[in-house]
Tab-separated table of C-alpha atoms in Angstrom:
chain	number	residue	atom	x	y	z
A	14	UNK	CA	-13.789	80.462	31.739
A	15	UNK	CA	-10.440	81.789	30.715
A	16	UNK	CA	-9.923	83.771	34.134
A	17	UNK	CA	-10.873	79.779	35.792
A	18	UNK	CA	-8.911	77.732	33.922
A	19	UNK	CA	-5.388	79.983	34.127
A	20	UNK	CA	-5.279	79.953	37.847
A	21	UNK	CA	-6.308	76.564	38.272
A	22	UNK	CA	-3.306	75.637	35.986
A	23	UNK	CA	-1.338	77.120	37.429
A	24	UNK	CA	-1.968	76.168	40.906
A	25	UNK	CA	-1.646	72.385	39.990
A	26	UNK	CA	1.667	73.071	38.780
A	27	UNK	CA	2.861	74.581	41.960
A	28	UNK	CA	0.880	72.057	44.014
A	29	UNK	CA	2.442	69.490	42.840
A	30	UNK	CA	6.023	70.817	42.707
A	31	UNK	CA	5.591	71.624	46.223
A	32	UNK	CA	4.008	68.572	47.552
A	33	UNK	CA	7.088	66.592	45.980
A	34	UNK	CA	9.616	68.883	47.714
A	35	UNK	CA	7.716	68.541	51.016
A	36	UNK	CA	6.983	64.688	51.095
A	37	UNK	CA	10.739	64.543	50.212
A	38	UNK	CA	11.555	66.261	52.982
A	39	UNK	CA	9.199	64.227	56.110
A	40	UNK	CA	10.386	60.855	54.229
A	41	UNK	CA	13.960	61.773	54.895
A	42	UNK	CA	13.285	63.065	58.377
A	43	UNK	CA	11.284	59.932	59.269
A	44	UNK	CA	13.742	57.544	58.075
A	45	UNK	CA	16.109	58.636	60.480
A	46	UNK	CA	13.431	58.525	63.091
A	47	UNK	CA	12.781	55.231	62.868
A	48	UNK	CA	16.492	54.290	61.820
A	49	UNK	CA	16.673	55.313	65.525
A	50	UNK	CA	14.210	53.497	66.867
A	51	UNK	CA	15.261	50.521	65.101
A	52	UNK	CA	18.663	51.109	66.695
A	53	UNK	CA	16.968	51.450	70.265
A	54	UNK	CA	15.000	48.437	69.581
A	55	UNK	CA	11.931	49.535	69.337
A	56	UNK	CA	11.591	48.741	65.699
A	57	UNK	CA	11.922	45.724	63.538
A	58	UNK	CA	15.103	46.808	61.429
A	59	UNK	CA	13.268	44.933	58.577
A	60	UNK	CA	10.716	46.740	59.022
A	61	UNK	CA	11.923	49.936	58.578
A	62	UNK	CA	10.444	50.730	55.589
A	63	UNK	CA	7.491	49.788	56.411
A	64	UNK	CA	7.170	52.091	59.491
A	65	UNK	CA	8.461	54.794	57.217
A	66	UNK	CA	5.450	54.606	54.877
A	67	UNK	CA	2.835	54.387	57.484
A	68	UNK	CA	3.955	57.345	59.540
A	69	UNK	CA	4.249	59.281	56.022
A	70	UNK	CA	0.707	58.454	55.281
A	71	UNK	CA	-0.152	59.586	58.727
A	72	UNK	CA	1.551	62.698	57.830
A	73	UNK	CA	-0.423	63.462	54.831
A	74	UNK	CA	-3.074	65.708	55.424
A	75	UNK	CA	-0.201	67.853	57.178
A	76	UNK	CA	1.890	67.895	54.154
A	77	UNK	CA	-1.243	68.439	51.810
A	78	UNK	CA	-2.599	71.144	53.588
A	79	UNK	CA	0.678	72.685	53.850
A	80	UNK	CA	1.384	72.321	49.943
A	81	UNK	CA	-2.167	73.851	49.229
A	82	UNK	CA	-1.333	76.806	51.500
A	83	UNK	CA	2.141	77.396	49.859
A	84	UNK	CA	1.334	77.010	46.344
A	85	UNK	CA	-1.780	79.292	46.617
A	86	UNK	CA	0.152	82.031	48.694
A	87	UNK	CA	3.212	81.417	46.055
A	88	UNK	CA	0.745	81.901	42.713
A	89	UNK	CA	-1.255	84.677	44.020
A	90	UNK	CA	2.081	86.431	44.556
A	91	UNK	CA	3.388	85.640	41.318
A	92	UNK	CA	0.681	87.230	39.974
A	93	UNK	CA	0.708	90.213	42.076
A	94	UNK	CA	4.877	90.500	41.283
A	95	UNK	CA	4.323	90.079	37.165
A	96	UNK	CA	1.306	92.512	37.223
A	97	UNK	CA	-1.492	90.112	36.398
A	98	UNK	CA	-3.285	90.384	39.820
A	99	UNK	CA	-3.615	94.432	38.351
A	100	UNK	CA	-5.208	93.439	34.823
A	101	UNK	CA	-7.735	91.155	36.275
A	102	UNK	CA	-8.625	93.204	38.912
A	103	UNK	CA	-8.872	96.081	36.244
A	104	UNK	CA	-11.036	93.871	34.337
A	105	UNK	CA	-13.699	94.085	36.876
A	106	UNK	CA	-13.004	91.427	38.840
A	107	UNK	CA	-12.860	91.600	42.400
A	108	UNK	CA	-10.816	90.289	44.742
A	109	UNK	CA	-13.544	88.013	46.532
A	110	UNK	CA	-14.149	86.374	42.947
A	111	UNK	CA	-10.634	84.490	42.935
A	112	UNK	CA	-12.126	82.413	46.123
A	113	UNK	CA	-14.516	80.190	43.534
A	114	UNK	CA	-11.342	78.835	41.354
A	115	UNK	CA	-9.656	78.342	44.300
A	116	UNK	CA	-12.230	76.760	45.854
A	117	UNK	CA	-12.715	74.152	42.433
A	118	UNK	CA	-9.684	73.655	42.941
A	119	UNK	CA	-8.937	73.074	46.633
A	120	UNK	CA	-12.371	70.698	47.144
A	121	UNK	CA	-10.516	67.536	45.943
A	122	UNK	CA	-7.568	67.958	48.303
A	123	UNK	CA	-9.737	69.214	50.998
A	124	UNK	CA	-11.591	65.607	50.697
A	125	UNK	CA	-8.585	63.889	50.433
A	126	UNK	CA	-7.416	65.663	53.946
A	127	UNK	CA	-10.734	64.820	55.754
A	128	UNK	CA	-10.435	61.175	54.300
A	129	UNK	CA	-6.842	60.614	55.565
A	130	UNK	CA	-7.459	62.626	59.021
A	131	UNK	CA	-10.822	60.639	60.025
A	132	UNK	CA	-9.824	57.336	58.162
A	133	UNK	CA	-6.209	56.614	57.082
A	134	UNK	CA	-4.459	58.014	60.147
A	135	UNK	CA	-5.622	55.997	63.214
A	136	UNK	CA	-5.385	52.776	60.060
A	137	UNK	CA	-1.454	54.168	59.789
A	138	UNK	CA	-1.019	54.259	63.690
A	139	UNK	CA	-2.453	50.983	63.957
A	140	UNK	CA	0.184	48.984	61.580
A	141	UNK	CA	2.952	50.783	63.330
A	142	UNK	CA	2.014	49.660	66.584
A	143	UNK	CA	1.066	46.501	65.451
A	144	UNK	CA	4.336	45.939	63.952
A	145	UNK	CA	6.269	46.909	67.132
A	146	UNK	CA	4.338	45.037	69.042
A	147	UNK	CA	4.924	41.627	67.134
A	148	UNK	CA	8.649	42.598	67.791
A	149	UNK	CA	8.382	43.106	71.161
A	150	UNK	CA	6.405	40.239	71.965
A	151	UNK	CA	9.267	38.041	69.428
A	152	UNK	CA	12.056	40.118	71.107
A	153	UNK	CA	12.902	37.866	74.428
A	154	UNK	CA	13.409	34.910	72.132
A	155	UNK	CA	14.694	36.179	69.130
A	156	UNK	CA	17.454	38.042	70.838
A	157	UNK	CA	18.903	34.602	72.495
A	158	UNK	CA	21.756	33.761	70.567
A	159	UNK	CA	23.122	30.212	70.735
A	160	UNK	CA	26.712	30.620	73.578
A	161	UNK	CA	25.766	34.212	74.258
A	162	UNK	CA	23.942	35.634	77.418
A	163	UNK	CA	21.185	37.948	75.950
A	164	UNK	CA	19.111	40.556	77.834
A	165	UNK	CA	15.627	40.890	77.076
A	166	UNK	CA	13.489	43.649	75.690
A	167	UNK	CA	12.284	44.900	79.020
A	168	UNK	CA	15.810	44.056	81.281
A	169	UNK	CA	14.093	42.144	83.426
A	170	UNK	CA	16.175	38.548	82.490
A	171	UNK	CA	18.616	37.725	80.909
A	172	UNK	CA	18.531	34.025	78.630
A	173	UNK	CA	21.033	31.865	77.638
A	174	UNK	CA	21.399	28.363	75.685
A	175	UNK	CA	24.065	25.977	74.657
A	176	UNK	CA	25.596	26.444	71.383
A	177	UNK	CA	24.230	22.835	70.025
A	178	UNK	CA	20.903	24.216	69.359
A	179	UNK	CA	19.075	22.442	66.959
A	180	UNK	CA	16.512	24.228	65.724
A	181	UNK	CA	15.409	28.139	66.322
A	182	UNK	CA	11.791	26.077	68.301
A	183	UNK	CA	14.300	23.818	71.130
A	184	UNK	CA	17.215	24.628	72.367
A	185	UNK	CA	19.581	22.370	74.824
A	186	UNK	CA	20.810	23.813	78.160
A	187	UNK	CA	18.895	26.363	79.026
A	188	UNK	CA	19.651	29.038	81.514
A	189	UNK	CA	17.231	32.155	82.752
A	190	UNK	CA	18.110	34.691	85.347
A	191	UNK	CA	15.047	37.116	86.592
A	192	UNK	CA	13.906	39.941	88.496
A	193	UNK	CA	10.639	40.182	89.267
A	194	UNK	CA	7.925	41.834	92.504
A	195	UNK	CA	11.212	41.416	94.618
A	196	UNK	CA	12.793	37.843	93.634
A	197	UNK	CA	15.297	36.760	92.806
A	198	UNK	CA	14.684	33.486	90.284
A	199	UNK	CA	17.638	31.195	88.770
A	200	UNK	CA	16.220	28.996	86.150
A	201	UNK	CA	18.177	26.391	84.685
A	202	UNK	CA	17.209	23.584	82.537
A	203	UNK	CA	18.468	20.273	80.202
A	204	UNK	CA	16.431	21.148	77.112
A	205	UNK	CA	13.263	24.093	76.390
A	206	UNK	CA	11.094	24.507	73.240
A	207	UNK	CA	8.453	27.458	72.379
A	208	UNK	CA	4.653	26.835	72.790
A	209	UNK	CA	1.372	29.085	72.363
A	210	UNK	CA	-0.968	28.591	74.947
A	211	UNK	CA	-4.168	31.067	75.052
A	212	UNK	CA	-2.558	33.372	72.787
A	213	UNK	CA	0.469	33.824	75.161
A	214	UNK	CA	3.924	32.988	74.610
A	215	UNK	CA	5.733	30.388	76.963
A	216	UNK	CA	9.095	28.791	77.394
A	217	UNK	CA	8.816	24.921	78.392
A	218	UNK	CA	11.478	23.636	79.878
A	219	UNK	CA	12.105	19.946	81.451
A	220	UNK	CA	14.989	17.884	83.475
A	221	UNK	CA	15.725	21.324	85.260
A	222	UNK	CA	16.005	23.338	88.918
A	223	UNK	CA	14.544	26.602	90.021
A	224	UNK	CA	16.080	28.775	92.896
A	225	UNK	CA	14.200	31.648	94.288
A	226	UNK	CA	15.122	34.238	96.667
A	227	UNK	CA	13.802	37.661	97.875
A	228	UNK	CA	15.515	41.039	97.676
A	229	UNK	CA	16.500	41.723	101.248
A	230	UNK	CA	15.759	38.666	102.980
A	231	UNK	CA	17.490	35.066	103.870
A	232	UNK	CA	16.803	32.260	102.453
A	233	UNK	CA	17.005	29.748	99.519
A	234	UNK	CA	13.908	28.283	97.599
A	235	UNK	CA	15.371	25.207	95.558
A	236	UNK	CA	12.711	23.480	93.320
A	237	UNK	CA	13.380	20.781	90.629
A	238	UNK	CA	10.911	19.986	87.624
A	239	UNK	CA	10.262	17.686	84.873
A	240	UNK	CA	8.746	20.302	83.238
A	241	UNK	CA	8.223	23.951	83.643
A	242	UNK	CA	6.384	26.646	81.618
A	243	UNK	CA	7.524	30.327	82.113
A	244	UNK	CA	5.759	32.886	79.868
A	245	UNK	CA	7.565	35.134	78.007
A	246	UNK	CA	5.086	36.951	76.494
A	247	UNK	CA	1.462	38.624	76.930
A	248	UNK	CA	-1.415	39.160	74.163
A	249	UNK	CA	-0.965	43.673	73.826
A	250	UNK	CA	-3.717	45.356	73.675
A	251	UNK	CA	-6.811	42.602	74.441
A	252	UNK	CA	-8.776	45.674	76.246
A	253	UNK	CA	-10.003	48.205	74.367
A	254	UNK	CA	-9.532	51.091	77.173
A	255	UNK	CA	-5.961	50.043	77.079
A	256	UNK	CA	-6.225	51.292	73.369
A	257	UNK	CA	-4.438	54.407	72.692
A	258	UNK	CA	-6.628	57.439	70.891
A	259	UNK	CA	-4.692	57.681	68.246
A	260	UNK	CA	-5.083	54.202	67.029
A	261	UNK	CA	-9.079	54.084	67.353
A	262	UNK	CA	-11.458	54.388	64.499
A	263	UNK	CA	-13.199	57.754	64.377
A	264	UNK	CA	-16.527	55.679	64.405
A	265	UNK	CA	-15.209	54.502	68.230
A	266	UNK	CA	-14.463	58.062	68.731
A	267	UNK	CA	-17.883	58.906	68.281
A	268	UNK	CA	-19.367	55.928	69.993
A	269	UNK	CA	-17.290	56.399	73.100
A	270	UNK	CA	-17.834	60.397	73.757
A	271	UNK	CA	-14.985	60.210	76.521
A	272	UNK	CA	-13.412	63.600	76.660
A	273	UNK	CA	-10.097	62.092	75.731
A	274	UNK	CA	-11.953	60.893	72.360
A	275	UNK	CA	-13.298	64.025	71.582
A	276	UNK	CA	-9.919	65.882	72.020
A	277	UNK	CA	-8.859	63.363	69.137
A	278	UNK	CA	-12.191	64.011	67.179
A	279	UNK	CA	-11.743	67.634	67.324
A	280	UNK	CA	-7.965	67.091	66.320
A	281	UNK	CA	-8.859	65.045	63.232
A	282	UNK	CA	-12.137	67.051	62.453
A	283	UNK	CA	-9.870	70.519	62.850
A	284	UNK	CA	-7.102	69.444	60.350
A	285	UNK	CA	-9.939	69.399	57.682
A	286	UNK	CA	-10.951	72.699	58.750
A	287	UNK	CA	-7.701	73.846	59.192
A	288	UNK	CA	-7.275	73.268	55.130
A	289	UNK	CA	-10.554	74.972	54.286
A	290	UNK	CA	-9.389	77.916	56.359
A	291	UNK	CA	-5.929	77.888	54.784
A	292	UNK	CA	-7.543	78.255	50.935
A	293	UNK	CA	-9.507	81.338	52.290
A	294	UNK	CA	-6.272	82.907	54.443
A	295	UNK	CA	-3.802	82.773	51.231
A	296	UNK	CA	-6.101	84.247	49.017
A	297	UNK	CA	-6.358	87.125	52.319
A	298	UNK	CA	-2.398	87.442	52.876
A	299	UNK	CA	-1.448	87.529	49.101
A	300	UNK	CA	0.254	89.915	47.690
A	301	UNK	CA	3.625	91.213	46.922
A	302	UNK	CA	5.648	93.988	49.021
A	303	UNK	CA	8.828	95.381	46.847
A	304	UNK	CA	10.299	96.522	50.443
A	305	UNK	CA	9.906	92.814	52.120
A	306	UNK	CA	10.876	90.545	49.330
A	307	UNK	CA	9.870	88.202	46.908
A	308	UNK	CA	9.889	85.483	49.537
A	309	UNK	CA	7.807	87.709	52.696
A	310	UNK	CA	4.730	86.522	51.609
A	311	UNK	CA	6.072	82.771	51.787
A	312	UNK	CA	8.003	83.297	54.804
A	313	UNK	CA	4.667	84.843	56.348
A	314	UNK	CA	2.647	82.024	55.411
A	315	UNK	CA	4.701	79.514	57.002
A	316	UNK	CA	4.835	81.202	60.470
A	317	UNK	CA	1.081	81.270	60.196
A	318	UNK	CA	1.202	77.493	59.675
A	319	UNK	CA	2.964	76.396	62.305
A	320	UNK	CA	0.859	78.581	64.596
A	321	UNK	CA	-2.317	77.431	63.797
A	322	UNK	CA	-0.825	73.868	63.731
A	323	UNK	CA	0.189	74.290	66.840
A	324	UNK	CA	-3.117	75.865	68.061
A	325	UNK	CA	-4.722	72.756	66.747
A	326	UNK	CA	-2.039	70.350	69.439
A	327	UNK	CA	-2.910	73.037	71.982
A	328	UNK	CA	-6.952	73.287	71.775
A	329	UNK	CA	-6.483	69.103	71.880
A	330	UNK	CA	-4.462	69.168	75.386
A	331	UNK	CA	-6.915	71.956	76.515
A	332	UNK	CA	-10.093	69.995	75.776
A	333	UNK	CA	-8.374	67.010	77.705
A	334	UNK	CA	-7.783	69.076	81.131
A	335	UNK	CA	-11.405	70.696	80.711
A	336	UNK	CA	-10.469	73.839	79.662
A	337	UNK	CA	-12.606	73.406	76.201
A	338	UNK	CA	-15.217	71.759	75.018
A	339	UNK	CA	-15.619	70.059	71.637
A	340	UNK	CA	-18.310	72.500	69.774
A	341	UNK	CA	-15.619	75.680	71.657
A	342	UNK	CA	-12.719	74.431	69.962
A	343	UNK	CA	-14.491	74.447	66.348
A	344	UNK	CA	-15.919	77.678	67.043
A	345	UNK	CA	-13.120	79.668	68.935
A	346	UNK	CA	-10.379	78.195	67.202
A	347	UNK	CA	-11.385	77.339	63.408
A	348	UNK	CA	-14.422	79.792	63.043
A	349	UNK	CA	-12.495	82.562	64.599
A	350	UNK	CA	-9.410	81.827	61.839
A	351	UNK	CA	-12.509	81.529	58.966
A	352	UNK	CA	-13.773	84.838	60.583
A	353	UNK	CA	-10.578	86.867	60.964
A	354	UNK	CA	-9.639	85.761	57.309
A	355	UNK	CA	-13.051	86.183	55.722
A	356	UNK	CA	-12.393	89.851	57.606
A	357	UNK	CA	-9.394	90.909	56.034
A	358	UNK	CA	-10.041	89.021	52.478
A	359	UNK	CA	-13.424	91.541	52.589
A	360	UNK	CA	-11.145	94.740	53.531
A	361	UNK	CA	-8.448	93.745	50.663
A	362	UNK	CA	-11.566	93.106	48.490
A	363	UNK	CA	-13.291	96.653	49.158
A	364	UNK	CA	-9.905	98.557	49.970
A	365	UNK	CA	-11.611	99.925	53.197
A	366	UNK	CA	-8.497	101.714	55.188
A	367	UNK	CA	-8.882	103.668	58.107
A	368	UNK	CA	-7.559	106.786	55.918
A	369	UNK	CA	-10.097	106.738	53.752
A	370	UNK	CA	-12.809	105.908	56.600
A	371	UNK	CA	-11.896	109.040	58.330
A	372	UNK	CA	-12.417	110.812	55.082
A	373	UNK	CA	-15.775	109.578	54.229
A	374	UNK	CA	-17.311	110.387	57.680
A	375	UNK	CA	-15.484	114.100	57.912
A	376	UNK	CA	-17.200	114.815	53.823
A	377	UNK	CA	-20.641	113.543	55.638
């Protein structure tokens, strides 16, 4: 009970001291992310915050599974380097036997990963693009400032209205310039207000002229109207194929077995297993060189992060171009990591060395 409760202590003390430093750190480097994007454009800059804290909490099980791996490579060391690892270890227990603390103590955040992979992260992905959308589909109109000639979100036009506006719905004088499939179009118009027809955005303007001409050609297409709609914009996303992975719900994954779908199943499925296969890989790489360092072991664990993260992104793009299937990558990839650690905790746990292999079979 004592040997239990000591390391599990222990390790929610460095858990949490880590996962503070870490989330500190992808907060800051995702506020200037989207302070750029906001400066692009892209973003609402009132909604910067916002965007912030849903691409954190997309980021989670990242961060979580990285603080679990650090802070269970960092104790185990510890306790190598201060000569505890040697006093339980001389107490009869084995190596192999630190895996069930560890294990008590991992299952909670291990849960929490799978929950935020399968659940919270295509919920995250879907506020963010819902948010830029709404700003994109507000942008053409919102930009117009009253005696200014504004460009729109996608370049296409540029707007402008008389400074004796008189609300931010109507506006007096109205002038639109476009480019669009090869025209040329000149809109120009005595007064305009904003209307919502079919869920679509239009511009109705009346007492104006329209003049039209092609790219290349002769010609001069004058029109005048009473009243005119243009629409400014389109309902995103009314199809679901037009739907982007990211942002569908792992039940659609599963419903919809496309190949692109499973690449994102096997993404979100393998950052669960990723964290199970961390827990069993520190307790494998722990322990404490005098020669390398107090921080080797750390330094070590972090390359092995990023390579098996980026395994995980590379088994995804593979599955897309056909290279894998879905039940390869969870075998090739995550069982052979859970193999190859399971391996090597079972040689640290036994001592087996070649040396001493060579020296059994010559006494034989």
């Amino acid at each position: 009970m004592l040997f239990h409760s000591s390391i599990r202590k222990e390790l929610a003390r460095s858990f949490g001291a880590t996962l503070v430093v870490l989330a500190t750190v992808v907060m800051t480097i995702m506020l200037i992310r989207v302070l750029g994007q906001a400066s692009r454009g892209s973003v609402n800059p009132s909604d910067v915050l916002l965007v912030m804290g849903y691409t954190v909490l997309g980021q989670l099980p990242t961060i979580l599974a990285l603080s679990l791996f650090v802070s269970i490579v960092g104790t185990l060391s510890r306790m190598y380097r201060d000569s505890e690892m040697v006093i339980w270890l001389s107490g009869g227990r084995g190596l192999a036997s630190f895996l069930r603390p560890l294990l008590r103590f991992s299952w909670p955040v291990l849960a929490l990963i799978a929950a935020l992979a399968l659940l919270v992260w295509p919920w995250a992905n879907t506020q963010i693009q819902g948010m830029k959308d709404r700003y994109e589909r507000r942008g053409d109109i919102d930009r117009v400032a009253p005696g200014q000639f504004m460009e729109s979100a996608g370049g296409n036009r540029v707007f402008f209205i008389d400074k004796d506006t008189p609300d931010a719905q109507t506006a007096s004088n109205v002038f639109i310039t476009a480019s669009e499939r090869g025209q040329e179009i000149v809109t120009s118009a005595r007064t305009g207000r904003l209307a919502i027809l079919n869920d679509d955005r239009f511009v109705v303007l009346n007492d104006g002229q329209r003049l039209e001409s092609h790219v290349g050609k002769p010609g001069l297409k004058i029109s005048e109207f009473r009243e005119f709609a243009n629409r400014i914009a389109t309902n995103v996303l009314d199809d679901q194929e037009e739907i982007p992975v990211k942002l569908r719900s792992t039940l659609d994954l599963l419903r919809d077995p496309t190949i692109m779908n499973q690449a994102e199943l096997a993404w979100r499925l393998g950052l669960a297993f990723a964290g199970f296969n961390f827990v069993v890989m520190a307790l494998a790489i722990s322990s404490v060189n005098p020669r390398a360092g107090r921080s080797g072991n750390l330094v070590f664990a972090l390359f092995a992060f990023v390579v098996y993260y980026n395994l995980l992104n590379l088994a995804q793009s593979w599955m897309v171009g056909g290279k894998l299937n879905f039940v390869g990558v969870i075998v090739l990839l995550h069982g052979g990591v859970l193999a190859a650690s399971g391996l090597l905790l079972a040689k640290r746990h036994t001592q087996w060395t070649w040396r001493g292999a060579r020296r059994s079979g010559a006494a034989a």
